[in-house]
Amino acid sequence: LVRVGAPPSLDRILKSAQENPQLIRFTALKAQRSAELGSARAQAVPDVTVGVGYRHYNETADSGMIFTLSVPLPVFDQNQGGIIEASESLRRAEAEEAVVRSALISQVGRAYDSLKASYDEVAILRGSTIPDAKSAFGGIESGYSEGRYTLLELLDAQSSLTETSLRELDALVSYHTALAALEGLTGRPVTFSKGKSK
């Protein structure tokens, strides 16, 4: 919980988010809807039926081959309703995908901003604020034992150090919460930039 790493670029995170299962399912759904549209369009074209047969006429004792060709004329039923329904179903799937993609990108952006801000806060706290507070407390503590500072000043320095440590813990909780959210949205662990962990 104490160790943090510098977040990768937002572009890299967004690229990983494209493989989110919520988005992947739309690939199969759109393929299914496209197949349904193709089937509806195929039903609008009439089936040509060809037949071959043998016939014997008893009255004349003649025999012959019979060829038949049947082409239904789709005057009243061109399956327009089925085509429109399948087309709208495909458009609806595409629109749903766009909504889910937009929401996912928004969630990734918020989680990334939180991760980055938390990382920056931890870096600042660990880089200067906490060492300065420890140094100040150490100086006041030794000065108190020598009689240069009052108990109130010592307690104030200790309170400041404790408050700074609590801010670090809050930043760490925010960092790991945002990290877990990003990993949930991308469906994979976040890989950190090399050499920048604290």
mmCIF file of C-alpha atoms in Angstrom:
data_model
loop_
_atom_site.group_PDB
_atom_site.id
_atom_site.type_symbol
_atom_site.label_atom_id
_atom_site.label_comp_id
_atom_site.label_asym_id
_atom_site.label_seq_id
_atom_site.Cartn_x
_atom_site.Cartn_y
_atom_site.Cartn_z
ATOM 1 C CA LEU A 1 0.000 0.000 0.000
ATOM 2 C CA VAL A 2 2.928 2.328 0.652
ATOM 3 C CA ARG A 3 4.666 1.930 -2.712
ATOM 4 C CA VAL A 4 3.346 3.944 -5.657
ATOM 5 C CA GLY A 5 4.408 4.091 -9.286
ATOM 6 C CA ALA A 6 4.208 6.863 -11.842
ATOM 7 C CA PRO A 7 1.127 6.306 -13.993
ATOM 8 C CA PRO A 8 1.634 5.509 -17.680
ATOM 9 C CA SER A 9 0.333 7.913 -20.305
ATOM 10 C CA LEU A 10 -3.402 8.422 -20.657
ATOM 11 C CA ASP A 11 -3.182 7.258 -24.283
ATOM 12 C CA ARG A 12 -1.783 3.910 -23.146
ATOM 13 C CA ILE A 13 -4.563 3.508 -20.579
ATOM 14 C CA LEU A 14 -7.245 4.446 -23.135
ATOM 15 C CA LYS A 15 -5.799 1.932 -25.585
ATOM 16 C CA SER A 16 -6.073 -0.781 -22.925
ATOM 17 C CA ALA A 17 -9.643 0.302 -22.183
ATOM 18 C CA GLN A 18 -10.648 -0.514 -25.780
ATOM 19 C CA GLU A 19 -10.363 -4.179 -24.792
ATOM 20 C CA ASN A 20 -12.898 -3.786 -21.988
ATOM 21 C CA PRO A 21 -15.405 -6.667 -22.034
ATOM 22 C CA GLN A 22 -18.271 -4.162 -22.158
ATOM 23 C CA LEU A 23 -16.946 -2.973 -25.540
ATOM 24 C CA ILE A 24 -15.817 -6.357 -26.842
ATOM 25 C CA ARG A 25 -19.345 -7.739 -26.563
ATOM 26 C CA PHE A 26 -20.521 -5.138 -29.079
ATOM 27 C CA THR A 27 -18.256 -6.659 -31.746
ATOM 28 C CA ALA A 28 -20.200 -9.922 -31.550
ATOM 29 C CA LEU A 29 -23.532 -8.118 -31.195
ATOM 30 C CA LYS A 30 -22.914 -5.966 -34.294
ATOM 31 C CA ALA A 31 -21.789 -9.021 -36.281
ATOM 32 C CA GLN A 32 -25.017 -10.770 -35.294
ATOM 33 C CA ARG A 33 -27.115 -7.721 -36.237
ATOM 34 C CA SER A 34 -25.301 -7.428 -39.596
ATOM 35 C CA ALA A 35 -25.992 -11.092 -40.298
ATOM 36 C CA GLU A 36 -29.665 -10.554 -39.459
ATOM 37 C CA LEU A 37 -29.759 -7.594 -41.861
ATOM 38 C CA GLY A 38 -28.128 -9.682 -44.603
ATOM 39 C CA SER A 39 -30.646 -12.447 -44.009
ATOM 40 C CA ALA A 40 -33.561 -9.982 -44.175
ATOM 41 C CA ARG A 41 -32.249 -8.573 -47.454
ATOM 42 C CA ALA A 42 -31.816 -12.074 -48.855
ATOM 43 C CA GLN A 43 -35.427 -12.876 -48.009
ATOM 44 C CA ALA A 44 -36.540 -9.980 -50.221
ATOM 45 C CA VAL A 45 -35.087 -11.703 -53.294
ATOM 46 C CA PRO A 46 -37.415 -14.471 -54.495
ATOM 47 C CA ASP A 47 -36.190 -18.030 -54.712
ATOM 48 C CA VAL A 48 -36.115 -19.404 -58.240
ATOM 49 C CA THR A 49 -37.296 -22.999 -58.365
ATOM 50 C CA VAL A 50 -36.190 -25.236 -61.205
ATOM 51 C CA GLY A 51 -37.659 -28.670 -61.714
ATOM 52 C CA VAL A 52 -37.015 -31.591 -64.035
ATOM 53 C CA GLY A 53 -39.316 -34.565 -64.414
ATOM 54 C CA TYR A 54 -40.447 -37.408 -66.589
ATOM 55 C CA ARG A 55 -44.006 -37.810 -67.788
ATOM 56 C CA HIS A 56 -45.805 -40.575 -69.587
ATOM 57 C CA TYR A 57 -49.108 -39.951 -71.386
ATOM 58 C CA ASN A 58 -51.264 -43.085 -71.342
ATOM 59 C CA GLU A 59 -53.675 -41.929 -74.046
ATOM 60 C CA THR A 60 -51.027 -41.482 -76.693
ATOM 61 C CA ALA A 61 -48.322 -43.668 -75.180
ATOM 62 C CA ASP A 62 -45.940 -40.760 -75.433
ATOM 63 C CA SER A 63 -43.229 -40.002 -72.914
ATOM 64 C CA GLY A 64 -41.398 -36.797 -72.353
ATOM 65 C CA MET A 65 -39.201 -34.735 -70.106
ATOM 66 C CA ILE A 66 -40.748 -31.871 -68.238
ATOM 67 C CA PHE A 67 -38.799 -28.782 -67.237
ATOM 68 C CA THR A 68 -40.346 -26.284 -64.838
ATOM 69 C CA LEU A 69 -39.213 -22.856 -63.788
ATOM 70 C CA SER A 70 -40.962 -20.982 -61.002
ATOM 71 C CA VAL A 71 -40.192 -17.371 -60.046
ATOM 72 C CA PRO A 72 -42.406 -15.785 -57.399
ATOM 73 C CA LEU A 73 -43.044 -12.109 -58.037
ATOM 74 C CA PRO A 74 -42.543 -10.142 -54.834
ATOM 75 C CA VAL A 75 -45.187 -7.574 -55.591
ATOM 76 C CA PHE A 76 -46.663 -7.354 -52.118
ATOM 77 C CA ASP A 77 -43.941 -8.869 -49.899
ATOM 78 C CA GLN A 78 -40.431 -7.534 -50.410
ATOM 79 C CA ASN A 79 -39.617 -8.068 -46.714
ATOM 80 C CA GLN A 80 -39.267 -4.318 -46.235
ATOM 81 C CA GLY A 81 -40.459 -4.599 -42.638
ATOM 82 C CA GLY A 82 -37.840 -7.215 -41.826
ATOM 83 C CA ILE A 83 -35.103 -5.178 -43.502
ATOM 84 C CA ILE A 84 -36.071 -2.012 -41.627
ATOM 85 C CA GLU A 85 -36.271 -3.895 -38.326
ATOM 86 C CA ALA A 86 -32.859 -5.519 -38.822
ATOM 87 C CA SER A 87 -31.336 -2.217 -39.946
ATOM 88 C CA GLU A 88 -32.697 -0.387 -36.896
ATOM 89 C CA SER A 89 -31.473 -3.180 -34.649
ATOM 90 C CA LEU A 90 -27.955 -2.747 -36.073
ATOM 91 C CA ARG A 91 -28.123 1.046 -35.632
ATOM 92 C CA ARG A 92 -29.331 0.603 -32.051
ATOM 93 C CA ALA A 93 -26.373 -1.705 -31.280
ATOM 94 C CA GLU A 94 -23.970 0.852 -32.787
ATOM 95 C CA ALA A 95 -25.561 3.659 -30.745
ATOM 96 C CA GLU A 96 -25.388 1.599 -27.544
ATOM 97 C CA GLU A 97 -21.721 0.899 -28.239
ATOM 98 C CA ALA A 98 -21.046 4.623 -28.683
ATOM 99 C CA VAL A 99 -22.771 5.396 -25.366
ATOM 100 C CA VAL A 100 -20.852 2.671 -23.509
ATOM 101 C CA ARG A 101 -17.561 3.744 -25.136
ATOM 102 C CA SER A 102 -18.156 7.381 -24.179
ATOM 103 C CA ALA A 103 -19.041 6.470 -20.584
ATOM 104 C CA LEU A 104 -16.006 4.193 -20.344
ATOM 105 C CA ILE A 105 -13.659 6.893 -21.653
ATOM 106 C CA SER A 106 -15.138 9.357 -19.170
ATOM 107 C CA GLN A 107 -14.682 6.910 -16.278
ATOM 108 C CA VAL A 108 -11.119 6.130 -17.361
ATOM 109 C CA GLY A 109 -10.343 9.851 -17.593
ATOM 110 C CA ARG A 110 -11.677 10.546 -14.089
ATOM 111 C CA ALA A 111 -9.836 7.567 -12.585
ATOM 112 C CA TYR A 112 -6.627 8.543 -14.399
ATOM 113 C CA ASP A 113 -6.860 12.154 -13.187
ATOM 114 C CA SER A 114 -7.379 10.908 -9.632
ATOM 115 C CA LEU A 115 -4.445 8.488 -9.943
ATOM 116 C CA LYS A 116 -2.153 11.180 -11.333
ATOM 117 C CA ALA A 117 -3.184 13.769 -8.725
ATOM 118 C CA SER A 118 -2.733 11.258 -5.897
ATOM 119 C CA TYR A 119 0.671 10.226 -7.230
ATOM 120 C CA ASP A 120 1.761 13.857 -7.479
ATOM 121 C CA GLU A 121 0.534 14.549 -3.942
ATOM 122 C CA VAL A 122 2.412 11.529 -2.544
ATOM 123 C CA ALA A 123 5.544 12.624 -4.423
ATOM 124 C CA ILE A 124 5.347 16.160 -2.994
ATOM 125 C CA LEU A 125 4.603 14.915 0.518
ATOM 126 C CA ARG A 126 7.449 12.403 0.451
ATOM 127 C CA GLY A 127 9.813 14.702 -1.413
ATOM 128 C CA SER A 128 9.658 17.748 0.828
ATOM 129 C CA THR A 129 6.656 18.119 3.126
ATOM 130 C CA ILE A 130 7.172 15.042 5.334
ATOM 131 C CA PRO A 131 10.976 15.403 5.546
ATOM 132 C CA ASP A 132 10.524 19.091 6.434
ATOM 133 C CA ALA A 133 7.916 18.238 9.087
ATOM 134 C CA LYS A 134 10.177 15.515 10.537
ATOM 135 C CA SER A 135 13.121 17.876 10.558
ATOM 136 C CA ALA A 136 11.086 20.614 12.219
ATOM 137 C CA PHE A 137 9.745 18.192 14.820
ATOM 138 C CA GLY A 138 13.243 16.817 15.496
ATOM 139 C CA GLY A 139 14.645 20.323 15.923
ATOM 140 C CA ILE A 140 11.837 21.424 18.211
ATOM 141 C CA GLU A 141 12.050 18.169 20.187
ATOM 142 C CA SER A 142 15.764 18.623 20.830
ATOM 143 C CA GLY A 143 15.180 22.325 21.548
ATOM 144 C CA TYR A 144 12.426 21.405 24.010
ATOM 145 C CA SER A 145 14.772 19.070 25.884
ATOM 146 C CA GLU A 146 17.258 21.990 26.083
ATOM 147 C CA GLY A 147 14.531 24.345 27.255
ATOM 148 C CA ARG A 148 14.410 26.549 24.130
ATOM 149 C CA TYR A 149 10.824 25.581 23.176
ATOM 150 C CA THR A 150 7.621 25.216 25.142
ATOM 151 C CA LEU A 151 5.502 22.090 25.385
ATOM 152 C CA LEU A 152 2.864 23.810 23.250
ATOM 153 C CA GLU A 153 5.406 24.342 20.449
ATOM 154 C CA LEU A 154 6.491 20.693 20.692
ATOM 155 C CA LEU A 155 2.897 19.462 20.532
ATOM 156 C CA ASP A 156 2.197 21.802 17.610
ATOM 157 C CA ALA A 157 5.178 20.370 15.671
ATOM 158 C CA GLN A 158 4.075 16.824 16.505
ATOM 159 C CA SER A 159 0.529 17.633 15.381
ATOM 160 C CA SER A 160 1.863 19.060 12.119
ATOM 161 C CA LEU A 161 3.927 15.900 11.486
ATOM 162 C CA THR A 162 0.924 13.676 12.273
ATOM 163 C CA GLU A 163 -1.333 15.732 10.011
ATOM 164 C CA THR A 164 1.188 15.462 7.176
ATOM 165 C CA SER A 165 1.415 11.682 7.660
ATOM 166 C CA LEU A 166 -2.382 11.442 7.574
ATOM 167 C CA ARG A 167 -2.429 13.446 4.332
ATOM 168 C CA GLU A 168 0.033 10.921 2.905
ATOM 169 C CA LEU A 169 -2.250 8.041 3.943
ATOM 170 C CA ASP A 170 -5.262 9.777 2.368
ATOM 171 C CA ALA A 171 -3.284 10.285 -0.845
ATOM 172 C CA LEU A 172 -2.220 6.619 -0.815
ATOM 173 C CA VAL A 173 -5.820 5.473 -0.352
ATOM 174 C CA SER A 174 -6.925 7.723 -3.242
ATOM 175 C CA TYR A 175 -4.046 6.447 -5.380
ATOM 176 C CA HIS A 176 -4.844 2.772 -4.830
ATOM 177 C CA THR A 177 -8.591 3.334 -5.207
ATOM 178 C CA ALA A 178 -8.015 5.037 -8.568
ATOM 179 C CA LEU A 179 -5.545 2.313 -9.559
ATOM 180 C CA ALA A 180 -8.112 -0.401 -8.776
ATOM 181 C CA ALA A 181 -10.755 1.505 -10.760
ATOM 182 C CA LEU A 182 -8.433 1.798 -13.778
ATOM 183 C CA GLU A 183 -7.537 -1.878 -13.625
ATOM 184 C CA GLY A 184 -11.228 -2.739 -13.452
ATOM 185 C CA LEU A 185 -12.023 -0.540 -16.446
ATOM 186 C CA THR A 186 -9.149 -1.807 -18.587
ATOM 187 C CA GLY A 187 -9.443 -5.418 -17.462
ATOM 188 C CA ARG A 188 -5.699 -5.708 -16.882
ATOM 189 C CA PRO A 189 -3.028 -4.547 -14.425
ATOM 190 C CA VAL A 190 -1.619 -1.079 -14.971
ATOM 191 C CA THR A 191 2.074 -1.133 -15.850
ATOM 192 C CA PHE A 192 3.986 1.791 -14.430
ATOM 193 C CA SER A 193 6.627 3.974 -16.003
ATOM 194 C CA LYS A 194 10.074 2.568 -15.227
ATOM 195 C CA GLY A 195 12.213 4.089 -12.526
ATOM 196 C CA LYS A 196 9.577 6.412 -11.128
ATOM 197 C CA SER A 197 8.115 4.494 -8.210
ATOM 198 C CA LYS A 198 8.134 6.016 -4.739
#
